[in-house]
Short mmCIF file of C-alpha atoms in Angstrom, two decimals:
data_model
loop_
_atom_site.label_atom_id
_atom_site.label_comp_id
_atom_site.label_asym_id
_atom_site.label_seq_id
_atom_site.Cartn_x
_atom_site.Cartn_y
_atom_site.Cartn_z
CA MET A 18 -0.18 0.01 0.11
CA ALA A 19 1.35 3.44 -1.01
CA PRO A 20 1.76 6.19 1.05
CA ASN A 21 -0.90 9.19 0.63
CA LYS A 22 0.80 11.80 -1.48
CA GLN A 23 -2.11 14.06 -1.01
CA ASN A 24 -0.96 14.59 2.61
CA PHE A 25 1.83 16.64 1.75
CA GLN A 26 -1.12 19.09 0.42
CA THR A 27 -1.52 19.81 4.44
CA ILE A 28 0.43 21.62 6.94
CA PRO A 29 1.86 18.95 9.80
CA VAL A 30 1.13 19.97 12.65
CA GLY A 31 4.85 19.92 13.72
CA PRO A 32 7.62 18.25 13.10
CA LEU A 33 7.86 14.50 13.13
CA GLY A 34 9.38 13.11 16.23
CA LEU A 35 9.33 9.22 16.88
CA ILE A 36 10.30 7.95 20.26
CA PRO A 37 10.44 4.23 20.45
CA LEU A 38 11.23 3.35 24.13
CA ARG A 39 13.82 0.34 24.40
CA SER A 40 10.60 -1.89 24.35
CA CYS A 41 10.16 -1.13 20.76
CA THR A 42 13.71 -0.53 19.20
CA LEU A 43 13.56 -3.40 16.27
CA LEU A 44 9.59 -2.26 15.57
CA GLY A 45 10.84 1.77 15.82
CA LYS A 46 13.41 1.75 13.23
CA LYS A 47 11.33 0.13 10.49
CA VAL A 48 8.30 2.57 11.05
CA ASP A 49 11.16 5.08 10.91
CA ALA A 50 12.77 3.64 7.74
CA HIS A 51 9.17 3.58 6.24
CA LEU A 52 8.71 7.22 7.06
CA ASN A 53 11.82 8.30 5.71
CA ALA A 54 11.77 6.52 2.64
CA TRP A 55 7.53 7.88 1.36
CA ARG A 56 9.12 11.29 2.52
CA THR A 57 12.10 11.56 0.66
CA ALA A 58 10.19 10.13 -2.39
CA ARG A 59 7.19 12.52 -1.65
CA ALA A 60 8.94 15.66 -1.54
CA GLN A 61 10.58 15.32 -4.49
CA GLU A 62 7.47 15.40 -6.34
CA GLN A 63 6.59 18.33 -4.90
CA GLU A 64 7.66 22.02 -5.28
CA HIS A 65 6.70 23.71 -2.15
CA SER A 66 8.90 21.20 -0.29
CA THR A 67 11.07 23.81 0.72
CA ALA A 68 8.34 26.20 2.80
CA LEU A 69 8.59 27.30 5.66
CA ALA A 70 5.95 25.41 6.92
CA PHE A 71 7.59 22.13 6.13
CA ASP A 72 11.06 22.88 7.36
CA GLY A 73 12.05 19.63 9.08
CA TYR A 74 9.97 17.74 7.40
CA LEU A 75 12.74 15.57 5.75
CA LYS A 76 15.41 14.27 8.35
CA ASP A 77 17.88 11.00 8.13
CA SER A 78 15.78 9.99 10.70
CA TYR A 79 13.24 10.69 12.75
CA GLN A 80 13.77 9.61 15.76
CA ILE A 81 14.36 11.28 18.71
CA SER A 82 17.31 9.71 21.52
CA ALA A 83 15.37 8.70 24.83
CA SER A 84 16.18 6.92 27.54
CA THR A 85 15.04 5.33 30.92
CA PRO A 86 17.88 4.86 33.22
CA ARG A 87 17.76 3.16 36.34
CA PHE A 88 19.48 3.54 39.48
CA GLY A 89 21.17 0.29 41.56
CA SER A 90 17.79 0.01 43.82
CA GLY A 91 15.76 -0.48 40.73
CA GLU A 92 14.45 3.27 40.80
CA ALA A 93 14.44 5.15 37.33
CA LYS A 94 13.72 8.70 35.66
CA GLY A 95 13.00 9.72 31.91
CA VAL A 96 15.50 11.67 29.89
CA ILE A 97 15.35 13.27 26.39
CA ASN A 98 18.61 13.64 24.77
CA GLU A 99 17.65 16.10 22.47
CA SER A 100 15.30 19.24 21.60
CA VAL A 101 11.64 18.84 21.19
CA ARG A 102 10.47 21.83 21.32
CA GLY A 103 7.60 21.74 18.67
CA GLU A 104 7.26 18.71 17.62
CA ASP A 105 4.65 16.30 17.29
CA LEU A 106 5.98 13.38 18.78
CA TYR A 107 4.66 9.45 18.61
CA ILE A 108 6.09 7.47 21.59
CA MET A 109 6.28 3.90 20.74
CA VAL A 110 5.70 1.34 23.90
CA ASP A 111 5.39 -2.67 24.42
CA VAL A 112 4.20 -3.12 27.48
CA CYS A 113 4.18 -6.86 26.70
CA ASN A 114 8.15 -7.17 26.10
CA TYR A 115 9.40 -9.17 29.37
CA ASN A 116 12.87 -9.82 27.34
CA GLU A 117 13.67 -6.69 28.87
CA CYS A 118 15.72 -6.62 32.14
CA TYR A 119 17.23 -4.09 34.68
CA SER A 120 19.71 -4.59 37.75
CA LEU A 121 18.11 -5.04 40.89
CA TYR A 122 20.06 -4.77 43.87
CA GLY A 123 22.13 -7.21 41.29
CA ILE A 124 19.70 -9.16 40.26
CA GLN A 125 18.26 -9.03 36.86
CA ASN A 126 14.98 -8.47 36.91
CA CYS A 127 12.49 -9.12 33.88
CA MET A 128 10.42 -5.87 33.28
CA SER A 129 6.41 -6.52 33.58
CA PRO A 130 3.98 -4.42 32.00
CA ASP A 131 3.77 -2.54 34.60
CA ASP A 132 7.67 -1.10 34.50
CA HIS A 133 6.64 -0.38 30.79
CA PHE A 134 3.84 1.86 31.73
CA GLN A 135 6.07 3.93 34.32
CA ASP A 136 8.81 4.20 31.61
CA LEU A 137 6.22 5.85 29.37
CA LYS A 138 5.25 8.14 32.11
CA ARG A 139 8.44 8.86 32.64
CA VAL A 140 9.65 9.83 29.21
CA ILE A 141 6.13 12.14 28.87
CA ALA A 142 7.35 13.72 31.96
CA ALA A 143 10.64 14.48 30.53
CA VAL A 144 9.38 15.90 27.77
CA GLY A 145 8.25 18.94 29.80
CA GLY A 146 5.46 20.40 28.05
CA LYS A 147 7.52 21.45 25.32
CA ALA A 148 6.27 19.35 22.18
CA ARG A 149 3.53 20.70 20.24
CA ARG A 150 1.47 17.38 20.75
CA ILE A 151 2.34 14.15 22.43
CA ASN A 152 0.51 11.12 21.09
CA VAL A 153 1.01 7.44 22.70
CA ILE A 154 1.35 4.24 20.13
CA MET A 155 0.53 1.55 22.68
CA PRO A 156 -0.14 -1.66 20.12
CA PHE A 157 -1.39 -3.95 23.21
CA LEU A 158 -3.43 -1.53 25.82
CA TYR A 159 -2.35 -1.42 28.87
CA GLU A 160 -4.35 -3.77 31.22
CA SER A 161 -6.88 -4.17 28.77
CA ARG A 162 -8.37 -7.31 30.29
CA GLN A 163 -9.05 -5.32 33.67
CA HIS A 164 -11.16 -3.02 31.40
CA LYS A 165 -14.21 -3.64 33.32
CA ARG A 166 -15.53 -3.53 37.50
CA THR A 167 -17.47 -6.71 38.12
CA SER A 168 -17.10 -6.58 41.72
CA ARG A 169 -14.95 -4.97 44.69
CA GLU A 170 -12.05 -4.91 41.94
CA SER A 171 -9.90 -2.30 40.50
CA LEU A 172 -10.69 -0.66 37.17
CA ASP A 173 -6.79 -0.32 35.91
CA CYS A 174 -6.95 0.21 31.66
CA ALA A 175 -9.28 2.81 32.16
CA MET A 176 -7.24 4.90 35.50
CA ALA A 177 -4.02 4.05 33.23
CA LEU A 178 -5.56 6.44 30.83
CA GLN A 179 -6.89 8.76 32.25
CA GLU A 180 -3.22 8.96 33.79
CA LEU A 181 -2.04 9.49 30.19
CA VAL A 182 -4.26 12.36 28.93
CA GLU A 183 -3.88 14.22 32.64
CA MET A 184 -0.27 14.40 31.74
CA GLY A 185 -1.13 15.63 28.29
CA VAL A 186 -1.37 12.98 25.88
CA GLU A 187 -3.25 14.19 22.94
CA ASN A 188 -4.24 11.02 21.02
CA ILE A 189 -3.68 6.99 22.11
CA VAL A 190 -3.17 4.63 19.01
CA THR A 191 -3.89 0.94 20.02
CA PHE A 192 -4.85 -2.44 18.00
CA ASP A 193 -7.53 -4.75 18.54
CA ALA A 194 -8.30 -3.54 21.71
CA HIS A 195 -9.74 -6.08 24.15
CA ASP A 196 -12.83 -3.86 24.57
CA PRO A 197 -12.50 -0.68 23.03
CA ARG A 198 -15.47 0.54 24.94
CA VAL A 199 -13.11 1.55 27.51
CA GLN A 200 -12.03 4.84 25.34
CA ASN A 201 -15.06 6.01 27.59
CA ALA A 202 -12.94 6.87 30.25
CA ILE A 203 -11.41 9.89 27.63
CA PRO A 204 -14.13 11.21 26.19
CA LEU A 205 -12.93 14.43 24.98
CA LYS A 206 -9.19 12.98 24.23
CA GLY A 207 -8.19 10.86 20.52
CA PHE A 208 -8.54 7.44 21.27
CA GLU A 209 -8.51 4.86 18.15
CA THR A 210 -8.47 0.58 17.90
CA VAL A 211 -6.82 -0.19 15.02
CA PRO A 212 -8.02 -3.46 13.35
CA CYS A 213 -5.44 -5.76 11.78
CA THR A 214 -8.26 -7.65 9.45
CA TYR A 215 -6.30 -6.08 6.02
CA GLN A 216 -2.91 -7.84 7.67
CA PHE A 217 -4.21 -10.83 8.09
CA ILE A 218 -6.22 -11.71 4.97
CA LYS A 219 -2.75 -10.41 2.68
CA ALA A 220 -0.64 -12.92 5.47
CA LEU A 221 -2.98 -15.86 5.20
CA LEU A 222 -3.18 -16.18 1.45
CA HIS A 223 0.78 -15.14 1.03
CA ALA A 224 1.19 -18.39 2.93
CA GLU A 225 -1.62 -20.40 1.81
CA PRO A 226 -1.82 -19.37 -1.43
CA ASP A 227 -4.20 -22.71 -2.11
CA MET A 228 -6.77 -21.69 0.13
CA VAL A 229 -10.03 -21.51 -1.34
CA VAL A 230 -12.03 -18.24 0.11
CA ASP A 231 -15.92 -19.94 -0.42
CA SER A 232 -18.37 -20.61 2.16
CA SER A 233 -18.66 -24.27 0.98
CA ARG A 234 -14.50 -24.57 1.77
CA LEU A 235 -13.85 -21.50 4.21
CA MET A 236 -15.45 -20.72 7.71
CA VAL A 237 -14.60 -17.80 10.81
CA ILE A 238 -14.81 -18.86 14.32
CA SER A 239 -14.96 -16.92 17.20
CA PRO A 240 -13.46 -19.18 20.05
CA ASP A 241 -15.53 -17.10 22.63
CA GLU A 242 -18.67 -14.76 22.86
CA GLY A 243 -16.43 -12.03 23.32
CA GLY A 244 -14.60 -12.41 20.02
CA MET A 245 -17.63 -12.49 17.96
CA ASN A 246 -17.56 -8.61 16.50
CA ARG A 247 -14.11 -9.16 15.31
CA ALA A 248 -15.09 -13.04 13.66
CA VAL A 249 -18.45 -11.00 12.36
CA ASN A 250 -16.04 -8.22 10.60
CA LEU A 251 -13.61 -10.67 9.09
CA ALA A 252 -16.23 -13.68 7.89
CA ASN A 253 -18.28 -10.44 5.93
CA TYR A 254 -15.36 -9.51 4.61
CA LEU A 255 -14.66 -12.65 3.07
CA GLY A 256 -18.01 -13.75 2.14
CA VAL A 257 -18.18 -16.75 4.40
CA ASP A 258 -19.94 -17.89 7.66
CA MET A 259 -19.02 -17.92 11.19
CA GLY A 260 -19.45 -20.21 14.12
CA MET A 261 -18.61 -19.59 17.85
CA PHE A 262 -17.84 -21.42 20.83
CA TYR A 263 -19.35 -19.93 24.10
CA LYS A 264 -16.89 -20.64 27.49
CA ARG A 265 -18.83 -22.86 30.34
CA ARG A 266 -17.52 -21.98 33.52
CA ASP A 267 -17.01 -23.39 36.70
CA TYR A 268 -18.35 -20.64 39.09
CA THR A 269 -18.11 -22.27 42.72
CA ARG A 270 -14.06 -21.98 42.05
CA VAL A 271 -12.06 -19.11 41.08
CA VAL A 272 -7.98 -20.55 39.84
CA ASP A 273 -5.38 -17.69 38.90
CA GLY A 274 -7.85 -15.24 39.52
CA LYS A 275 -10.71 -16.61 37.39
CA ASN A 276 -13.22 -19.00 36.96
CA PRO A 277 -11.89 -22.38 35.28
CA ILE A 278 -13.32 -23.33 32.00
CA VAL A 279 -15.36 -26.77 32.09
CA ALA A 280 -16.13 -26.54 28.40
CA HIS A 281 -16.16 -25.08 24.84
CA GLU A 282 -19.29 -25.23 23.64
CA PHE A 283 -20.19 -24.27 19.44
CA LEU A 284 -23.02 -22.52 17.69
CA GLY A 285 -22.52 -22.92 14.39
CA SER A 286 -23.32 -24.38 11.15
CA ASN A 287 -21.28 -27.63 9.58
CA VAL A 288 -17.50 -27.49 9.98
CA GLU A 289 -16.84 -30.98 7.86
CA GLY A 290 -14.46 -30.78 5.05
CA LYS A 291 -13.94 -27.00 5.89
CA ASP A 292 -11.21 -25.19 6.40
CA VAL A 293 -11.40 -23.09 9.85
CA LEU A 294 -9.94 -19.40 10.52
CA ILE A 295 -9.91 -19.00 14.56
CA VAL A 296 -9.64 -15.42 15.18
CA ASP A 297 -8.90 -13.83 18.61
CA ASP A 298 -7.50 -10.71 19.82
CA MET A 299 -4.54 -12.19 21.96
CA ILE A 300 -2.96 -15.90 22.63
CA SER A 301 -1.95 -15.93 26.12
CA SER A 302 -1.31 -19.58 27.61
CA GLY A 303 -3.01 -21.01 24.19
CA ASP A 304 -5.02 -23.38 26.10
CA SER A 305 -8.31 -21.90 24.45
CA MET A 306 -7.05 -21.92 21.09
CA ILE A 307 -5.73 -25.80 21.60
CA ASP A 308 -9.43 -26.62 22.92
CA VAL A 309 -11.43 -25.15 20.19
CA ALA A 310 -9.03 -26.55 17.12
CA THR A 311 -9.33 -29.65 18.81
CA GLN A 312 -13.19 -29.49 19.26
CA LEU A 313 -13.47 -28.52 15.28
CA LYS A 314 -11.02 -31.53 14.36
CA ASN A 315 -13.79 -33.91 16.33
CA ARG A 316 -16.24 -32.53 13.92
CA LYS A 317 -14.54 -32.78 11.13
CA ALA A 318 -12.93 -29.78 9.84
CA ASN A 319 -10.10 -29.46 7.28
CA ARG A 320 -6.98 -27.23 8.26
CA VAL A 321 -7.44 -25.16 10.85
CA PHE A 322 -5.67 -21.56 11.24
CA CYS A 323 -5.03 -19.39 14.35
CA LEU A 324 -5.69 -15.86 13.34
CA SER A 325 -4.63 -13.09 16.85
CA THR A 326 -3.21 -10.03 17.20
CA PHE A 327 -0.87 -10.78 19.99
CA GLY A 328 1.06 -13.95 20.31
CA LEU A 329 1.70 -13.59 24.28
CA PHE A 330 2.60 -17.70 24.66
CA THR A 331 2.93 -17.09 28.21
CA ASN A 332 3.05 -20.90 28.71
CA GLY A 333 5.91 -21.72 26.27
CA LEU A 334 5.69 -22.65 22.84
CA ASP A 335 5.41 -26.88 23.53
CA LYS A 336 1.74 -27.35 23.35
CA PHE A 337 1.89 -25.68 20.03
CA ASP A 338 4.38 -27.44 18.72
CA LYS A 339 2.47 -30.53 19.82
CA ALA A 340 -0.82 -29.47 18.49
CA HIS A 341 0.90 -28.88 14.99
CA GLU A 342 2.59 -32.31 14.67
CA SER A 343 -1.01 -33.95 15.40
CA GLY A 344 -2.55 -31.89 12.58
CA LEU A 345 -4.39 -30.16 15.19
CA ILE A 346 -3.29 -26.50 13.45
CA SER A 347 -1.90 -26.09 10.57
CA LYS A 348 -0.82 -22.15 10.87
CA VAL A 349 -0.68 -19.92 13.60
CA LEU A 350 -0.16 -16.31 12.43
CA THR A 351 0.55 -13.55 14.96
CA THR A 352 1.63 -9.97 14.66
CA ASN A 353 5.09 -8.12 15.23
CA LEU A 354 3.12 -5.84 17.47
CA ILE A 355 4.96 -7.35 20.47
CA TYR A 356 8.27 -8.58 21.56
CA GLN A 357 8.45 -11.71 19.28
CA PRO A 358 11.60 -14.71 20.45
CA GLU A 359 13.47 -15.73 18.06
CA GLU A 360 12.44 -19.23 18.93
CA LEU A 361 9.17 -18.62 17.90
CA LEU A 362 10.32 -17.06 14.47
CA GLN A 363 11.90 -19.98 13.55
CA ARG A 364 8.86 -22.34 14.24
CA SER A 365 7.53 -23.87 11.05
CA TRP A 366 3.57 -23.54 12.25
CA TYR A 367 4.28 -19.87 12.84
CA VAL A 368 3.86 -17.20 10.36
CA ASP A 369 4.97 -13.79 11.29
CA VAL A 370 2.44 -10.61 10.20
CA ASP A 371 4.63 -7.56 9.99
CA LEU A 372 2.42 -4.28 10.81
CA SER A 373 5.25 -1.50 10.82
CA LYS A 374 4.37 0.00 7.30
CA TYR A 375 0.95 0.30 9.24
CA ILE A 376 1.88 2.33 12.17
CA ALA A 377 3.60 4.54 9.78
CA LEU A 378 0.98 4.87 7.33
CA ILE A 379 -1.11 6.15 10.48
CA ILE A 380 1.49 8.20 12.00
CA ASP A 381 2.18 9.96 8.79
CA HIS A 382 -1.57 10.72 8.38
CA MET A 383 -1.76 11.80 11.96
CA ASN A 384 0.95 14.32 11.11
CA HIS A 385 -0.99 15.85 8.51
CA ASN A 386 -3.95 15.77 10.46
CA ALA A 387 -5.40 13.39 7.82
CA SER A 388 -8.63 11.18 7.77
CA LEU A 389 -8.02 7.56 9.07
CA GLN A 390 -10.92 6.27 7.51
CA GLU A 391 -9.22 4.35 4.63
CA LEU A 392 -6.81 2.96 7.23
CA LEU A 393 -9.55 1.83 9.77
CA ILE A 394 -12.06 0.31 6.95
CA PRO A 395 -9.69 -1.10 4.90
CA THR A 396 -12.63 -2.56 2.19
CA ASP A 397 -11.26 -1.59 -0.57
CA ARG A 398 -7.76 -3.08 -0.32
CA ILE A 399 -9.27 -6.35 1.22
CA ASN A 400 -11.41 -6.76 -2.14
CA ARG A 401 -8.33 -5.91 -4.44
CA ILE A 402 -6.23 -8.52 -2.40
CA LEU A 403 -9.18 -11.07 -2.96
CA ALA A 404 -9.96 -10.52 -6.05
CA LYS A 405 -5.96 -10.68 -7.16
CA HIS A 406 -5.95 -14.49 -5.27
CA LYS A 407 -8.98 -15.74 -6.52
CA ALA A 408 -7.32 -14.56 -10.29
CA ALA A 409 -4.20 -16.18 -9.51
CA GLN A 410 -5.79 -19.44 -8.60
CA GLU A 411 -8.61 -19.53 -11.82
CA ALA A 412 -4.90 -18.61 -13.72
CA LYS A 413 -3.65 -22.36 -12.30
CA HIS A 414 -7.02 -24.04 -13.23
#
């Protein structure tokens, strides 16, 4: 997808500044490379690229040096190593990057989501109100699974969002939020939860060029009632049927802070002989995905593909290795929006869905105050890639 050249016709909010925290180093470099390539090409085609309003528009890199050093006690501070006065800042953070560590009384301590969120606030504080605008790119929304209150418990996600806007953040961009209604906590500020539907379809058809996108051969499944909208959206784009599992829980017990799942009950049409796409926002332990895949196979489904925006794999990869070897799961697709260990990238059953270009497009549009509608509703792009896939299959036959 080419960048929108019309963006150049509008004056940027301010010089673009990108601050990937150390949790987002690799993803930040890819985003920066896309922005640099597009803006260099765009400026060469425009007559007013040297206008005063576009001062600072072209840079070798849009990344701004920032750090969050820690003292021996584990305490930390945020440091901005260059001027950010008047800049339109985009701070990127991956709260799920457990690979980042710091020394705590001489002991290596892996960073938790709480640590990453605190570092984000430290960097915002270090900006000191000098930037033109502060935007946060947080692919996995911090505490997004604690988005509603059902008893005497904290409402962490809403509190976190309110903290950020009180510190001066104007826009928060996240991907496939667990429950987008949490944005009601900050109704007067910008909040975007971006779907990854187009990227998943593109990656899936590239990995499986023989897949037939037809209601008689393909079906979309939601592993629980909470993901219904996500599954309906994908099924509508593909023009296929959908089904749903709902979790029957044992409400007499609490295990690891939640009621254990007794069984997954299925609602939907016959899956026999069909390829099946299980769609969810995240793979945590993976138990639900594998249980659903097992039940689908028992119902004589053909191939099972797992599509999830965030692959946490909190209990390791062994169970997915076994599920693939036994024929339960053909492929697992997750994005690079959060940290991916090298051992995951080397798995034969894994497909990496790169979202760096998508993030760069969002930043480019926002810097020009351009509409995000074409990015948030990718109907035309999906139709084009489906038509191309169908034409390629017809050419083979």
